[in-house]
XYZ file of C-alpha atoms in Angstrom:
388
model
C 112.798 95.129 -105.461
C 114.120 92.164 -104.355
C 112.722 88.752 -103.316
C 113.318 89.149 -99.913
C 111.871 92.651 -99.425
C 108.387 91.707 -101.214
C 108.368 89.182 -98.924
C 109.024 90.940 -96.142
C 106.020 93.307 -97.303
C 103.632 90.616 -98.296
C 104.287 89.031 -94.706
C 103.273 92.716 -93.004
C 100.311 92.934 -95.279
C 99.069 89.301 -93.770
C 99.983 90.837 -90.304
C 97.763 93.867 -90.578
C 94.939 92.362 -92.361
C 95.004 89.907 -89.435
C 95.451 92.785 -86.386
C 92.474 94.096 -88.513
C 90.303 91.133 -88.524
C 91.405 90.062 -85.412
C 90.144 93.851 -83.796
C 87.124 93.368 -85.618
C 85.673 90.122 -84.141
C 86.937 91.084 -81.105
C 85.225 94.477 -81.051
C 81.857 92.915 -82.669
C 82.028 90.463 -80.152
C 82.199 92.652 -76.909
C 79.331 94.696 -78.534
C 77.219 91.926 -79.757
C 77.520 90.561 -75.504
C 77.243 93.971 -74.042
C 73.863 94.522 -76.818
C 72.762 90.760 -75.323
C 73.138 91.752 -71.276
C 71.473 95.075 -72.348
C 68.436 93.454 -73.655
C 68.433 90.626 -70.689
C 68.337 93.623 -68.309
C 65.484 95.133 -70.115
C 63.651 92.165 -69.870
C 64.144 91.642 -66.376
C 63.510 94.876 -66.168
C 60.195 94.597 -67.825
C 59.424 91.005 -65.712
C 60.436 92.577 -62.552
C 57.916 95.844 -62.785
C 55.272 93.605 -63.821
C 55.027 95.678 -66.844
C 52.572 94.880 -69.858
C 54.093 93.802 -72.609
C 52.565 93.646 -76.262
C 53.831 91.910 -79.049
C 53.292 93.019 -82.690
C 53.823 89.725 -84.628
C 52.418 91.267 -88.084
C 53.103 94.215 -90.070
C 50.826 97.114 -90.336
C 49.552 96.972 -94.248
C 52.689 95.524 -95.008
C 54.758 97.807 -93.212
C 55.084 99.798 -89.860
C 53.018 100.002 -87.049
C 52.071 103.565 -86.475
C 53.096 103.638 -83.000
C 56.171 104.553 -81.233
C 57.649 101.190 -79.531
C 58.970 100.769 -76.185
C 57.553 101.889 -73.202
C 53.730 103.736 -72.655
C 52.216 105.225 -69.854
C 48.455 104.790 -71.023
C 45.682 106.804 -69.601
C 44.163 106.143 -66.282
C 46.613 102.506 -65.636
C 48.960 103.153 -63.028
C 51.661 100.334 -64.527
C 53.147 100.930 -67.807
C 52.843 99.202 -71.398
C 55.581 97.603 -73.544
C 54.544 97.821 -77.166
C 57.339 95.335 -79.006
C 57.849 93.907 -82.828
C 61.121 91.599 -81.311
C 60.074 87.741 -81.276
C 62.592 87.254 -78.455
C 59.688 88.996 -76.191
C 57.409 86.154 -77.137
C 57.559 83.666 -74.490
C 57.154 86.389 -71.786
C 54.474 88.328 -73.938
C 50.901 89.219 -72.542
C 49.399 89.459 -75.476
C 50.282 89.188 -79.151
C 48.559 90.704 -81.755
C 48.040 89.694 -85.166
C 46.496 92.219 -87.955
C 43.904 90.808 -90.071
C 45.279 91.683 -93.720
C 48.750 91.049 -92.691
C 48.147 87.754 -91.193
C 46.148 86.283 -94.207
C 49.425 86.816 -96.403
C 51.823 85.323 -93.889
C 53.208 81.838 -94.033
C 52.199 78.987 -91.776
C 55.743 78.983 -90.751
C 56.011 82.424 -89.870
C 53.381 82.058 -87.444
C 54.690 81.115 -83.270
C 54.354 78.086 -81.867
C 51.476 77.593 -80.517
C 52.613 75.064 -78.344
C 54.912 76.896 -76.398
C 52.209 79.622 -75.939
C 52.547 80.722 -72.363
C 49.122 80.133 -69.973
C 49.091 83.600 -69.277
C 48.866 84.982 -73.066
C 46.296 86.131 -75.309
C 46.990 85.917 -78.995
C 44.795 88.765 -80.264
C 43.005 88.672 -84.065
C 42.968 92.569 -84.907
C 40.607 93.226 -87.737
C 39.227 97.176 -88.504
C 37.225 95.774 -91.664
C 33.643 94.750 -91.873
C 32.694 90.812 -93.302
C 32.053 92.106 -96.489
C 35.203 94.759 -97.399
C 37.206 91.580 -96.090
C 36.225 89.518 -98.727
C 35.948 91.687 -101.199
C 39.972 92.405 -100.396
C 40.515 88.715 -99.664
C 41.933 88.936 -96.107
C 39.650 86.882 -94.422
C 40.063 84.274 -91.602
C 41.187 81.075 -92.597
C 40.686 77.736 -91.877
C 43.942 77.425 -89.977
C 43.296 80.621 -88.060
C 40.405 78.706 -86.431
C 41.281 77.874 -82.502
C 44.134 80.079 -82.209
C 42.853 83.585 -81.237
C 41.414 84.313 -77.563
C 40.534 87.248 -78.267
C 39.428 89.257 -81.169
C 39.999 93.239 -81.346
C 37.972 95.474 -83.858
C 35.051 98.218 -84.264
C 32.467 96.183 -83.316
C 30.885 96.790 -79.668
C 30.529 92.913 -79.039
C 34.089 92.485 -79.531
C 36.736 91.018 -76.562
C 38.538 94.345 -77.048
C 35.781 97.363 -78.653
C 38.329 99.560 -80.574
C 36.020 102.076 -82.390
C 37.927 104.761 -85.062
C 36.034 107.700 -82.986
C 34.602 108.325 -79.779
C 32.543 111.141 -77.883
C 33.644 111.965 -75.182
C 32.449 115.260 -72.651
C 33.828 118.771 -73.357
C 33.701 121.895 -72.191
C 30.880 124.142 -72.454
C 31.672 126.735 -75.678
C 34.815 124.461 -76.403
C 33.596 123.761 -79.971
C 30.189 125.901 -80.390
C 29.942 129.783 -80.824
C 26.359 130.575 -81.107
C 27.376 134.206 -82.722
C 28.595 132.619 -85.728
C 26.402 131.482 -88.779
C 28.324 128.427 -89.669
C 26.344 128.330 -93.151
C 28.049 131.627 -94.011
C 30.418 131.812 -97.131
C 30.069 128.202 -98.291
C 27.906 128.275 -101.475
C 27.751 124.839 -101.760
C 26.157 121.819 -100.680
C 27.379 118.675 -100.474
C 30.916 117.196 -100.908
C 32.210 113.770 -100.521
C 35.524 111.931 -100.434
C 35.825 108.442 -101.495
C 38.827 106.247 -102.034
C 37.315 103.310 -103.654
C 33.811 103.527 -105.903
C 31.846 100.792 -104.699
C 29.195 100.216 -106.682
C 25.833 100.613 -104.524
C 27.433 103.883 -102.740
C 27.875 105.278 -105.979
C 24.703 104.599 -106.936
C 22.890 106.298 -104.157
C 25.517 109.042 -104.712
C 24.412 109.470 -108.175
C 20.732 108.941 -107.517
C 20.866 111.567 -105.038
C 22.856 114.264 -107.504
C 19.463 114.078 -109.243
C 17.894 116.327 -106.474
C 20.786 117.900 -104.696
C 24.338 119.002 -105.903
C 26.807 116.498 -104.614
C 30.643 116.879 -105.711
C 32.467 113.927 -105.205
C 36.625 114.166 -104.813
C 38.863 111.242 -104.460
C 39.586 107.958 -106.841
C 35.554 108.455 -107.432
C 35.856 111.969 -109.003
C 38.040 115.401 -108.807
C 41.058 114.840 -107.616
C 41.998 115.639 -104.191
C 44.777 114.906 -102.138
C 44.206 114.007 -98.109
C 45.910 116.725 -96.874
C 44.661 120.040 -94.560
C 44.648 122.054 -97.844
C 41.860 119.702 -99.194
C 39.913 119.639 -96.322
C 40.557 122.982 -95.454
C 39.082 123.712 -99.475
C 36.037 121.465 -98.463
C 35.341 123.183 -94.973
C 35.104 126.625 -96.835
C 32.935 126.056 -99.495
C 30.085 123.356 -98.581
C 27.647 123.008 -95.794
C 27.543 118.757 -95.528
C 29.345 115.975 -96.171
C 27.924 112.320 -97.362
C 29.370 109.933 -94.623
C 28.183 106.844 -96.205
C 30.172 104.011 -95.456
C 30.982 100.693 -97.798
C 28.499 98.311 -96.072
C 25.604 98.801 -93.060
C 27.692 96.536 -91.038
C 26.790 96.041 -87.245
C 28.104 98.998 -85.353
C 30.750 99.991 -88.739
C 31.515 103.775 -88.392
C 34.898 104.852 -89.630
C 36.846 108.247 -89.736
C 34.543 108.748 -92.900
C 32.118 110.317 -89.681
C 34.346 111.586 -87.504
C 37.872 112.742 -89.380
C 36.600 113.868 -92.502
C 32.953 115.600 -91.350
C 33.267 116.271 -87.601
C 36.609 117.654 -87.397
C 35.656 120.174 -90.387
C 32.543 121.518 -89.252
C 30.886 119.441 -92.106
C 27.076 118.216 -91.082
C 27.442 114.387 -91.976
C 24.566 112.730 -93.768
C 25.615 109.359 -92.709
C 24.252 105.449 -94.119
C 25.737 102.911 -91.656
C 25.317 100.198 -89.181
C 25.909 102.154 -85.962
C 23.538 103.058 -83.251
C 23.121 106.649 -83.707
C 21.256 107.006 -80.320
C 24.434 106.174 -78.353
C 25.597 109.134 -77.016
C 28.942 107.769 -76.835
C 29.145 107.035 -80.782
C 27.553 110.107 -82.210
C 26.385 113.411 -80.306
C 22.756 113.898 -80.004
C 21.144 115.912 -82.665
C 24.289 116.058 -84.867
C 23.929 114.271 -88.219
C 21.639 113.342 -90.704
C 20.517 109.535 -91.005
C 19.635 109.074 -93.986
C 17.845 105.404 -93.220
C 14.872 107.457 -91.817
C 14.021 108.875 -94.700
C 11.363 106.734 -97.722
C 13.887 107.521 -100.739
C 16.875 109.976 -102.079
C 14.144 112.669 -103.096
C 12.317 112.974 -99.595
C 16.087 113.153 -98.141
C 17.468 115.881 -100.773
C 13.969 117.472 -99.999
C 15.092 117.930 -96.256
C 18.944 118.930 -97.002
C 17.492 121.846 -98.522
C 15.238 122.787 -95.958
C 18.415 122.633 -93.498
C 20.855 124.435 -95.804
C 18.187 127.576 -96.352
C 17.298 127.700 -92.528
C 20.072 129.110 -90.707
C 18.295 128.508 -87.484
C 18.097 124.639 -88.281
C 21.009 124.245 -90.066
C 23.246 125.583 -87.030
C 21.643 123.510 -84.345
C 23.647 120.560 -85.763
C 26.529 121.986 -84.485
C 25.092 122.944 -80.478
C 25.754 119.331 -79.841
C 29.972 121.010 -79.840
C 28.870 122.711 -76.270
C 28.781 119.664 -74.400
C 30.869 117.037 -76.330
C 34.364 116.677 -77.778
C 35.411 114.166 -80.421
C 37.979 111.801 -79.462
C 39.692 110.606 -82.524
C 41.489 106.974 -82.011
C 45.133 106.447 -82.805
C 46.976 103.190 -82.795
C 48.631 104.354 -79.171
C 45.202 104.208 -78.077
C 43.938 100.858 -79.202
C 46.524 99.339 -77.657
C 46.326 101.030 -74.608
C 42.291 99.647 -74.359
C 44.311 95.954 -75.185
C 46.879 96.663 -72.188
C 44.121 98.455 -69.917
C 42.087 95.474 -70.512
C 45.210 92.690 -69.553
C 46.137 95.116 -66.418
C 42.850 95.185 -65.138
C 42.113 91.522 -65.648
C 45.391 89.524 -64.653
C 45.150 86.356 -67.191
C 46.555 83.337 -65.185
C 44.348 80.668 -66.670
C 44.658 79.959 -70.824
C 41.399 80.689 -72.082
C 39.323 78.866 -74.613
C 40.004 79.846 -78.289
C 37.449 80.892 -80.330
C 36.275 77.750 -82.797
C 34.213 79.478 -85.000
C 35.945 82.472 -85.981
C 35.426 82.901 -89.399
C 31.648 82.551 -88.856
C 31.663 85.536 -86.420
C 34.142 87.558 -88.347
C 32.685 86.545 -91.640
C 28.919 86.542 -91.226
C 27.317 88.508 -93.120
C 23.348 87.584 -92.893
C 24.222 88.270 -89.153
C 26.867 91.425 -88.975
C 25.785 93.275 -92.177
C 22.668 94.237 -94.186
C 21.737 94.980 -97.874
C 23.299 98.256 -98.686
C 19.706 100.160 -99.116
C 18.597 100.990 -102.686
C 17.993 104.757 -103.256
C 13.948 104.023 -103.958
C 13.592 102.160 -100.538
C 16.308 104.298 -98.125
C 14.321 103.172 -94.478
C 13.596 99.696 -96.048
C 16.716 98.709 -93.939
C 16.752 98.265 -90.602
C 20.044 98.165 -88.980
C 19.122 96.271 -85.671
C 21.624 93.390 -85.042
C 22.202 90.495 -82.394
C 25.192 91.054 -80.634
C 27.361 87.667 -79.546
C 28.150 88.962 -75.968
């Protein structure tokens, strides 16, 4: 081939690699400006509908929210909620929500200005953990976080936003109850209980109270059993209760432990926690087992016996399913309560941040008592002072 020719090609290489290129930017360009106008018309869109919009500035447990994004019509609020993870929603943001354990790993600098904080925004602390399980995991406030947060978002009643893991709610009469069926029938055993971490005064009272009572335990604690229906489908066959004891008896600290695992399953929870069990709207009347009310381990095995051979007794735990439903809380909504809270309330004014949030979030003395010892079960008292 001669000189001329191979530069002839070499030249028309250079041209196509060019057109190429060339088409390229050109192409990413137009879509790059028609992506831009698209998202400026959303957000008009958004300003111009007066729609909520809430801004996920945290991960989820290091990852996803579990929550579609975009638009939600929530329950009972005639406008519509934006739930968002893009930081270009930020300045027009009604609230912004930070989650406990993700926040306490993020760097300063990946926190927004706080300066430019619209007056019409709430940043929102978002915490599901009790004072203790917090620092035990060492997610805690910090010292930083302290002035920031208007509002904070959790299980606890006295919270700006109450966002408990379960609610009852009315149901329909029959909806849940059949009084023609023995729900003791086929399940030979007694107790079961699934635990994902063995702290070390739950497993104590567990193992006091397998002294009196047969308690199998499943999880990281003992037998292994995955989370999935075929587990809890083995568990709702085969025993008549379930030992809903949480970590800690924190102030109103009540977790799917209650109503997931032993409600939904037809399970009769013998529960130790921090929550008022005479609010209707926490528990159903008549429908567990508190196991604060009774002197020690042996009184209370004493009495799941006398349930589990009564058929009478043991199935009026379960009439409670004639007038009540269990609502079980998903992510969708928590944040609707956040939006239903913003819509109802307009926020023009920038309210006061909260100066002392690590003492509220982190007080133990006043948010928690002693985990009980098995000797001494109605030695604690779970009556708290509640900040609002």
């Amino acid at each position: 081939m001669s000189i001329k020719r191979i530069l002839l090609l070499f030249q028309a290489i250079n041209f196509f690699v060019l057109l190429c290129l060339t088409s390229y930017i050109y192409y990413t360009s137009k879509r790059s400006t028609t992506q831009s106008v698209q998202e400026y018309q959303n957000l008009q869109n958004l300003r111009h509908n007066n729609i909520t919009i809430i801004l996920l500035w945290t991960g989820w447990f290091y990852g996803d929210w579990p929550v579609p994004l975009g638009g939600h019509q929530c329950d009972s609020l005639s406008k519509h909620c934006y739930f968002t993870i893009e930081s270009k929603y930020y300045s027009t943001a009604d609230a912004v929500v930070f989650h406990g354990s993700d926040l306490y790993r993020m760097e300063d600098a990946a926190l927004p200005n706080q300066t430019s904080k619209p007056r019409h925004q709430r940043w929102v602390y978002y915490t599901m953990e009790n004072p203790p399980i917090s620092a035990y995991l060492g997610v805690q406030a910090k010292e930083r976080d302290e002035n920031k947060f208007d509002w904070i978002m959790s299980y606890a009643k006295d919270a700006d936003v109450y966002v408990p893991y379960g609610q009852i709610i009315k149901g329909r009469y029959g909806n849940g109850y059949d009084s023609n069926i023995n729900y003791a029938q086929g399940r030979p055993k007694m107790v079961a209980m699934v635990a994902s971490r063995c702290y070390p005064s739950r497993m104590k009272m567990v193992a006091a109270l397998q002294h009196y009572v047969d308690v199998d335990v499943y999880g990281e604690c003992g037998t292994k059993c995955s989370r999935n229906r075929q587990c809890w489908n083995h568990l709702k066959q085969n025993y008549k209760f379930y030992l809903s004891f949480e970590n800690e008896v924190c102030k109103d600290y009540i977790t799917e432990k209650l109503y997931n695992n032993a409600f939904a399953n037809y399970l009769i929870p013998i529960v130790i926690s921090g929550a008022n069990y005479s609010d209707i709207k926490v528990v159903p009347p008549h429908s567990v087992i508190d196991a604060l009310q009774f002197k020690n381990v042996e009184e209370l095995a004493r009495y799941i016996k006398i349930v589990a051979e009564d058929n009478k007794l043991y199935n009026s735990y379960f009439q409670w399913r004639n007038r009540y439903d269990i609502k079980f809380i998903r992510m969708r909504d928590t944040l609707c309560t956040l939006c239903k809270k913003i819509s109802t309330k307009p926020l023009r004014k920038p309210s006061r941040p909260y100066s002392n949030l690590r003492y509220i979030l982190g007080n133990h003395d006043g948010n928690c008592k002693k985990f009980p010892e098995p000797s001494r079960l109605n030695a604690v008292k779970p009556n708290f002072t509640y900040f609002q």
